[in-house]
């Protein structure tokens, strides 16, 4: 009775505080209600009741408030304090993070006419192919928008009706409704292989043959998840591009180019910038994103991730590859600051996404024989374990340390080649959003690691701070990372933060 009286008396700021906490963490009312249900289903507020609490129309019971407090890792008394919430820890509107740009001054040097002349010359001198440049443009666009493409999401939802999981029969039914016929092959024709730039190490998994024939490799019968993905990509080509699938050749195996999808949409390498190449590269990206949205529709997949703490093995529940699941995490999570890598031995990044602006480990336009082996994505390439590995990393960005956490998993592609998939987040915005001093924490953790040769267990105070953030974000592998040693990593050998430097001792990349 005393608690309820206190709630009534001190409810002036309560609804506002709950709303601000929810919005600061980019949660919808449905998200918050679902999280409360997982804490205590009997005391959790419904979406409608939560709305009334936030608007001051209802006062939560003591038990209900305790559940909400547990979701946000706050003490109940914090909600009952008469003082309004500090504005200083409310994120600035319009601050999206991601990749930083540069000022184009003097502007006359960056006119369309000058760039059209300079870009082909630049590609020729650097050895970057026109195809790679097209993917770089697309990736920059993807990262700038932090993987949010609502038009593609809606197009996939109209086709799949937000069903999850979609079975193979469901996808074949969609294929038939689009007027496509399926043809199976054992080896792609020579012309298709030449057009894809495929070597003997690659497997052509599928291609589209005008006007309406979808050609599938018989190997896909033994790889249902990959078969579903190929079907979803070609459905995307048909829906988005009116069956203009001349270039939609899908390849498995280690890529020598750069791809934003889990597949290599290869083409002969040339430094010439061809407008058609850029157009087809963009269509490939759209179709790949569509496929992920079709197989893992945003709302149900986000709810599934939330129920299972963003574990990678949710892929098995949906019947998709780990790659598709991890890439979709970056698109559907309420937290924006993600990165995703797909690495092949010895140091080749095949797929890259950096919505959190993390510097690339050497870059993905060329293969590096000796990348920094303290990056989890490279450290696991030669690992014998097939399990996942969570890691807290400290990386200098613009001469200031930043804290990241990632989960990596070693898998084999359809050609049997091992590679490592890595999904990670920048923890600094999450720490700041809860009122912490991310910069001070990063400096302290970096010094602890430097003092211990480059890696160290987290001090208790930092472990407590990050664990609180992990539980608010509801990402299980952050908590697992906390229990492992934090590692100093670097993006360039000349800036190795370890003492002595790995590059002087020969124990790391160069």
XYZ file of C-alpha atoms in Angstrom:
510
model
C 0.000 0.000 0.000
C 2.863 2.342 0.867
C 4.550 1.657 -2.488
C 1.380 2.396 -4.475
C 0.875 5.647 -2.569
C 4.461 6.619 -3.366
C 3.900 5.833 -7.041
C 0.798 8.011 -7.157
C 2.556 10.885 -5.413
C 5.746 10.750 -7.505
C 4.318 9.888 -10.918
C 4.732 13.370 -12.353
C 7.977 12.513 -14.199
C 7.555 8.736 -14.253
C 5.844 8.390 -17.643
C 8.243 10.865 -19.233
C 11.256 8.996 -17.881
C 10.005 5.669 -19.216
C 9.274 7.187 -22.625
C 12.697 8.862 -22.800
C 14.464 5.631 -21.826
C 12.524 3.686 -24.438
C 13.254 6.206 -27.197
C 16.897 6.576 -26.212
C 17.284 2.845 -26.788
C 15.257 2.987 -30.038
C 12.635 0.575 -28.724
C 9.040 0.597 -29.897
C 6.299 0.097 -27.328
C 5.908 -3.417 -28.738
C 9.638 -4.042 -28.126
C 9.461 -2.811 -24.520
C 6.298 -4.748 -23.749
C 7.877 -7.935 -25.168
C 11.016 -7.454 -23.074
C 8.914 -6.924 -19.958
C 7.010 -10.132 -20.680
C 10.298 -12.057 -20.727
C 11.244 -10.619 -17.332
C 7.867 -11.348 -15.700
C 4.863 -12.173 -17.865
C 2.410 -11.717 -14.975
C 3.502 -8.157 -14.157
C 4.415 -6.939 -17.657
C 2.407 -4.063 -19.186
C 0.545 -4.525 -22.457
C 1.320 -2.135 -25.315
C -1.871 -0.146 -24.704
C -1.266 0.072 -20.951
C 2.346 1.113 -21.544
C 1.086 3.900 -23.812
C -1.183 5.169 -21.050
C 1.692 5.053 -18.521
C 3.900 7.141 -20.782
C 1.111 9.687 -21.284
C 0.473 9.922 -17.548
C -2.981 8.332 -17.844
C -2.085 5.335 -15.706
C 0.347 4.659 -12.860
C 2.145 1.271 -12.937
C 1.927 -1.019 -9.965
C 5.053 -1.543 -7.884
C 5.569 -4.946 -9.532
C 5.124 -3.568 -13.030
C 7.572 -0.746 -12.379
C 10.106 -3.267 -11.053
C 9.858 -5.160 -14.358
C 10.389 -1.992 -16.415
C 13.327 -1.069 -14.187
C 14.894 -4.500 -14.783
C 14.700 -4.037 -18.575
C 16.601 -0.743 -18.369
C 18.935 -1.848 -15.545
C 17.754 0.980 -13.286
C 16.837 1.123 -9.619
C 13.095 1.588 -9.002
C 13.848 4.687 -6.938
C 15.324 6.359 -10.042
C 11.873 6.399 -11.611
C 10.341 7.852 -8.431
C 12.846 10.683 -8.085
C 11.129 14.041 -8.473
C 14.069 15.380 -10.464
C 13.605 15.291 -14.254
C 16.002 13.230 -16.336
C 19.306 14.829 -17.291
C 19.095 16.076 -20.856
C 22.819 15.608 -21.287
C 22.469 11.858 -21.805
C 19.707 12.092 -24.382
C 21.164 11.340 -27.828
C 21.357 14.266 -30.211
C 18.709 14.046 -32.920
C 20.141 13.442 -36.335
C 23.339 11.863 -34.998
C 23.546 8.604 -36.927
C 27.183 7.634 -36.581
C 28.507 5.628 -39.502
C 31.275 6.582 -41.891
C 32.689 10.105 -41.847
C 32.941 12.072 -45.071
C 35.327 14.792 -46.203
C 34.798 18.364 -47.309
C 34.934 18.651 -51.098
C 36.857 21.905 -51.369
C 37.586 23.630 -53.635
C 34.263 22.496 -55.009
C 35.126 23.131 -58.679
C 37.608 20.233 -58.511
C 34.758 17.885 -57.608
C 32.409 18.786 -60.438
C 30.760 15.961 -62.369
C 32.896 16.655 -65.431
C 36.212 16.531 -63.552
C 35.247 13.407 -61.581
C 34.194 11.620 -64.773
C 37.691 12.222 -66.144
C 39.632 11.591 -62.917
C 37.932 8.439 -61.601
C 38.946 6.100 -64.468
C 42.534 7.352 -64.184
C 42.488 6.853 -60.420
C 41.222 3.280 -60.820
C 43.873 2.525 -63.416
C 46.680 3.771 -61.159
C 45.465 2.023 -58.006
C 44.581 -1.284 -59.635
C 40.962 -1.113 -58.453
C 38.560 -2.560 -60.976
C 35.463 -0.757 -62.156
C 33.410 -3.532 -60.557
C 35.131 -3.022 -57.194
C 34.574 0.715 -57.430
C 30.873 0.122 -58.066
C 30.655 -2.004 -54.918
C 32.544 0.637 -52.937
C 29.982 3.260 -53.978
C 27.125 0.957 -53.016
C 28.698 0.068 -49.677
C 29.178 3.753 -48.849
C 25.497 4.318 -49.661
C 24.505 1.332 -47.522
C 26.607 2.493 -44.577
C 25.410 6.094 -44.860
C 21.828 4.858 -44.506
C 22.843 2.340 -41.811
C 21.213 -0.495 -43.726
C 17.738 1.058 -43.667
C 15.968 0.610 -46.999
C 12.228 0.742 -46.245
C 11.158 0.499 -49.907
C 12.991 -2.809 -50.299
C 11.598 -4.032 -46.963
C 8.036 -3.225 -48.101
C 8.525 -4.905 -51.469
C 9.688 -8.105 -49.739
C 6.810 -7.961 -47.245
C 4.273 -7.650 -50.061
C 5.623 -10.824 -51.625
C 6.253 -12.872 -48.488
C 3.398 -11.425 -46.393
C 5.801 -11.220 -43.409
C 5.721 -14.998 -43.017
C 8.621 -16.538 -41.111
C 10.016 -19.038 -41.665
C 9.372 -19.447 -45.375
C 9.745 -23.050 -46.476
C 11.273 -24.197 -49.734
C 7.775 -25.022 -50.979
C 6.627 -21.487 -50.089
C 9.422 -20.006 -52.191
C 8.805 -22.339 -55.121
C 5.136 -21.315 -54.992
C 6.169 -17.646 -55.229
C 8.472 -18.516 -58.151
C 5.573 -20.184 -59.963
C 3.243 -17.206 -59.333
C 5.823 -14.936 -60.951
C 5.623 -17.053 -64.090
C 9.084 -18.570 -63.756
C 10.038 -22.112 -64.668
C 12.883 -24.007 -62.977
C 15.634 -25.815 -64.854
C 18.322 -27.870 -63.090
C 21.954 -28.166 -64.265
C 25.118 -29.957 -63.125
C 27.643 -27.526 -64.614
C 26.946 -24.060 -65.929
C 27.562 -23.422 -69.641
C 30.976 -22.006 -70.579
C 29.465 -18.663 -71.581
C 27.870 -18.229 -68.148
C 31.158 -19.040 -66.410
C 33.027 -16.563 -68.606
C 30.431 -13.888 -67.985
C 30.726 -14.449 -64.220
C 34.537 -14.501 -64.300
C 34.403 -17.831 -62.435
C 37.470 -20.019 -62.006
C 37.599 -23.719 -61.195
C 37.475 -22.743 -57.480
C 34.008 -21.263 -57.958
C 30.642 -22.943 -58.252
C 27.886 -21.324 -60.308
C 24.869 -21.945 -58.089
C 22.151 -20.315 -60.196
C 21.458 -17.913 -63.030
C 18.508 -16.397 -64.852
C 17.863 -17.195 -68.501
C 15.601 -14.819 -70.380
C 12.685 -14.594 -70.594
C 11.517 -16.666 -67.611
C 13.834 -19.595 -66.878
C 15.501 -19.935 -63.477
C 18.494 -22.288 -63.713
C 19.563 -23.987 -60.476
C 22.605 -26.135 -59.725
C 21.655 -29.668 -58.599
C 24.150 -29.276 -55.729
C 21.637 -26.947 -54.086
C 19.380 -29.932 -53.371
C 21.853 -30.828 -50.599
C 22.005 -27.253 -49.264
C 18.438 -26.168 -48.557
C 19.315 -22.861 -46.896
C 21.459 -21.796 -49.832
C 18.785 -22.935 -52.288
C 16.216 -20.800 -50.477
C 18.542 -17.815 -50.587
C 19.211 -18.176 -54.320
C 15.477 -18.429 -54.979
C 14.834 -15.343 -52.830
C 17.491 -13.329 -54.711
C 16.030 -14.235 -58.105
C 12.529 -13.446 -56.846
C 13.946 -10.059 -55.931
C 15.336 -9.559 -59.442
C 11.949 -10.389 -60.925
C 9.940 -8.189 -58.573
C 12.302 -5.201 -58.482
C 13.778 -5.258 -61.980
C 11.031 -6.737 -64.147
C 12.969 -9.956 -64.794
C 15.948 -8.086 -66.215
C 18.273 -10.787 -64.952
C 21.009 -10.880 -67.584
C 23.702 -10.336 -64.954
C 22.118 -12.212 -62.048
C 24.612 -15.058 -61.923
C 25.205 -16.369 -58.412
C 28.543 -17.883 -57.455
C 29.852 -19.738 -54.408
C 33.493 -19.860 -53.424
C 36.163 -17.416 -52.502
C 35.693 -14.129 -54.309
C 38.508 -12.163 -55.903
C 36.331 -9.081 -55.995
C 34.271 -7.271 -53.421
C 30.692 -8.185 -52.673
C 28.071 -6.828 -50.333
C 26.136 -10.076 -50.283
C 27.106 -13.524 -49.090
C 27.676 -14.417 -52.733
C 30.056 -13.308 -55.441
C 28.318 -11.613 -58.338
C 31.536 -11.719 -60.314
C 32.464 -10.093 -63.588
C 35.674 -9.800 -65.585
C 37.968 -7.339 -63.825
C 38.596 -4.044 -65.594
C 39.630 -0.572 -64.468
C 37.102 0.875 -66.897
C 34.047 2.333 -65.208
C 31.073 1.027 -67.143
C 27.693 2.562 -66.314
C 26.050 -0.811 -66.941
C 28.379 -2.481 -64.448
C 27.380 0.027 -61.768
C 23.697 -0.416 -62.600
C 23.913 -4.201 -62.394
C 25.980 -4.053 -59.201
C 23.253 -1.892 -57.655
C 20.572 -4.328 -58.803
C 22.557 -7.180 -57.292
C 22.659 -5.344 -53.976
C 18.927 -4.574 -54.077
C 18.089 -8.199 -54.828
C 20.375 -9.467 -52.066
C 18.835 -7.077 -49.530
C 15.349 -8.065 -50.759
C 16.231 -11.744 -50.247
C 17.222 -11.134 -46.633
C 14.044 -9.148 -46.008
C 11.921 -11.858 -47.632
C 13.461 -14.688 -45.595
C 13.776 -12.656 -42.357
C 11.007 -10.010 -42.386
C 11.850 -7.071 -40.166
C 9.288 -7.193 -37.368
C 9.081 -10.967 -36.756
C 12.838 -11.396 -37.126
C 13.529 -8.526 -34.735
C 11.157 -10.122 -32.224
C 12.913 -13.480 -32.642
C 16.332 -11.896 -32.109
C 15.032 -10.136 -29.033
C 13.676 -13.384 -27.575
C 17.015 -15.139 -28.088
C 19.454 -12.353 -27.221
C 20.805 -11.946 -30.777
C 22.397 -15.375 -30.775
C 23.745 -16.400 -34.191
C 21.998 -19.770 -34.036
C 18.609 -18.103 -34.583
C 19.515 -18.756 -38.216
C 18.590 -22.410 -37.660
C 15.146 -21.450 -36.372
C 14.425 -19.483 -39.541
C 16.101 -21.896 -41.942
C 18.678 -19.462 -43.311
C 22.465 -19.320 -43.328
C 24.363 -17.638 -40.506
C 25.455 -15.016 -43.036
C 21.886 -14.001 -43.861
C 20.927 -13.884 -40.183
C 23.956 -11.800 -39.189
C 23.510 -9.332 -42.045
C 19.834 -8.930 -41.163
C 20.778 -8.154 -37.548
C 22.442 -4.978 -38.750
C 19.242 -3.951 -40.564
C 16.534 -4.781 -38.023
C 18.183 -4.072 -34.651
C 16.962 -0.974 -32.778
C 20.658 -0.271 -32.149
C 22.260 1.326 -35.228
C 25.994 0.988 -34.616
C 26.849 -2.371 -36.221
C 29.564 -3.812 -38.429
C 29.721 -7.078 -40.380
C 32.700 -8.820 -42.004
C 33.148 -12.001 -44.055
C 36.831 -13.002 -44.142
C 38.735 -15.637 -46.107
C 42.288 -16.838 -45.478
C 44.814 -15.387 -45.181
C 43.431 -11.851 -44.993
C 40.718 -11.181 -47.550
C 37.496 -9.394 -46.637
C 34.833 -10.530 -49.065
C 31.888 -8.664 -47.563
C 31.968 -5.535 -45.438
C 29.410 -3.357 -43.695
C 30.399 -0.539 -41.314
C 27.328 1.286 -40.054
C 29.352 2.174 -36.942
C 32.330 3.642 -38.812
C 34.874 1.075 -37.587
C 38.124 1.425 -39.597
C 38.764 -1.454 -41.965
C 41.604 -3.834 -41.073
C 43.758 -2.883 -44.098
C 40.851 -2.552 -46.488
C 38.977 -4.989 -48.673
C 40.149 -4.047 -52.150
C 43.232 -6.202 -51.884
C 44.352 -9.357 -50.157
C 46.719 -8.948 -47.219
C 48.966 -11.831 -46.242
C 49.421 -10.692 -42.637
C 46.485 -8.742 -41.203
C 46.347 -7.936 -37.489
C 45.714 -11.347 -35.974
C 44.066 -9.858 -32.923
C 40.944 -9.048 -34.934
C 38.598 -11.930 -34.123
C 37.581 -12.263 -37.765
C 41.206 -13.037 -38.764
C 42.219 -14.837 -35.572
C 39.523 -17.450 -36.153
C 40.367 -18.180 -39.798
C 42.880 -20.857 -38.803
C 41.092 -21.888 -35.609
C 40.144 -25.544 -35.268
C 36.996 -24.816 -33.273
C 33.702 -24.489 -35.144
C 31.996 -22.667 -32.283
C 31.541 -18.924 -31.906
C 33.856 -16.557 -30.068
C 32.826 -13.252 -28.472
C 35.499 -10.580 -28.084
C 35.804 -7.121 -26.546
C 38.257 -5.050 -28.604
C 39.884 -1.638 -28.161
C 40.779 0.165 -31.365
C 42.167 3.670 -31.870
C 39.888 5.733 -34.120
C 41.022 9.286 -34.924
C 43.662 8.854 -32.184
C 41.069 8.039 -29.517
C 40.381 4.501 -28.208
C 36.948 3.006 -28.887
C 35.394 -0.152 -27.438
C 33.825 -2.727 -29.745
C 32.335 -6.157 -29.195
C 31.834 -8.830 -31.831
C 30.707 -12.405 -32.249
C 32.470 -14.490 -34.905
C 31.717 -17.923 -36.306
C 33.723 -20.167 -38.638
C 31.735 -21.788 -41.457
C 32.293 -23.403 -44.860
C 30.864 -22.059 -48.094
C 29.215 -24.227 -50.743
C 32.613 -24.891 -52.341
C 33.877 -26.224 -48.981
C 36.139 -23.224 -48.323
C 36.305 -22.147 -44.660
C 35.679 -18.489 -43.844
C 34.734 -16.427 -40.798
C 31.600 -14.346 -40.354
C 31.692 -11.541 -37.810
C 28.909 -9.290 -36.492
C 29.837 -6.569 -34.042
C 28.804 -3.300 -32.464
C 30.403 -0.066 -31.313
C 29.731 -0.018 -27.557
C 30.573 3.646 -27.056
C 27.185 5.143 -28.086
C 25.405 2.597 -25.862
C 27.579 3.507 -22.870
C 26.992 7.214 -23.469
C 23.230 6.674 -23.837
C 23.120 5.274 -20.294
C 25.003 8.257 -18.875
C 28.461 6.662 -18.826
C 31.735 8.249 -19.895
C 32.674 5.998 -22.812
C 35.883 7.859 -23.550
C 37.172 7.530 -19.995
C 36.249 3.831 -19.889
C 37.985 3.191 -23.237
C 41.160 4.976 -22.086
C 41.225 2.996 -18.838
C 40.666 -0.328 -20.584
C 43.309 0.463 -23.203
C 45.874 1.239 -20.499
C 45.076 -1.992 -18.657
C 45.635 -3.952 -21.881
C 48.865 -2.072 -22.712
C 50.192 -2.804 -19.223
C 49.482 -6.504 -19.725
C 51.072 -6.981 -23.124
C 48.031 -6.240 -25.276
C 45.190 -8.173 -23.656
C 43.688 -8.314 -20.180
C 40.585 -9.198 -18.227
C 38.228 -6.287 -17.693
C 38.477 -4.435 -14.367
C 35.406 -5.046 -12.193
C 34.028 -1.527 -12.585
C 34.235 -1.643 -16.402
C 32.784 -5.143 -16.458
C 29.800 -3.864 -14.429
C 29.258 -0.911 -16.781
C 29.392 -3.019 -19.945
C 27.252 -5.789 -18.485
C 24.538 -3.229 -17.765
C 24.711 -2.034 -21.365
C 24.668 -5.630 -22.651
C 21.458 -6.366 -20.782
C 19.777 -3.185 -21.996
C 20.774 -3.970 -25.597
C 19.728 -7.590 -24.937
C 22.749 -9.008 -26.807
C 23.957 -12.168 -25.067
C 27.381 -12.375 -26.684
C 28.439 -9.050 -25.181
C 28.212 -10.685 -21.752
C 30.270 -13.632 -23.018
C 32.839 -11.199 -24.383
C 33.101 -9.544 -20.974
C 34.213 -12.856 -19.477
C 37.056 -13.181 -22.025
C 40.154 -11.022 -22.196
C 39.790 -7.673 -23.955
C 42.243 -7.277 -26.857
C 44.011 -4.306 -28.399
C 43.602 -4.352 -32.181
C 44.823 -2.015 -34.908
C 43.831 -1.133 -38.446
C 47.343 -0.243 -39.630
C 50.699 -1.742 -38.659
C 52.276 1.671 -38.190
C 49.804 2.406 -35.382
C 50.073 -0.837 -33.402
C 49.084 0.088 -29.813
C 50.915 -2.817 -28.184
C 54.192 -2.440 -26.320
C 56.348 -3.875 -27.700
C 54.705 -3.569 -31.105
C 53.597 -6.833 -32.733
C 55.304 -5.685 -35.896
C 58.655 -5.263 -34.211
C 58.457 -8.681 -32.563
C 57.065 -10.481 -35.594
C 54.161 -11.972 -33.621
C 51.429 -10.255 -35.622
C 50.734 -8.956 -39.091
C 52.862 -6.431 -40.936
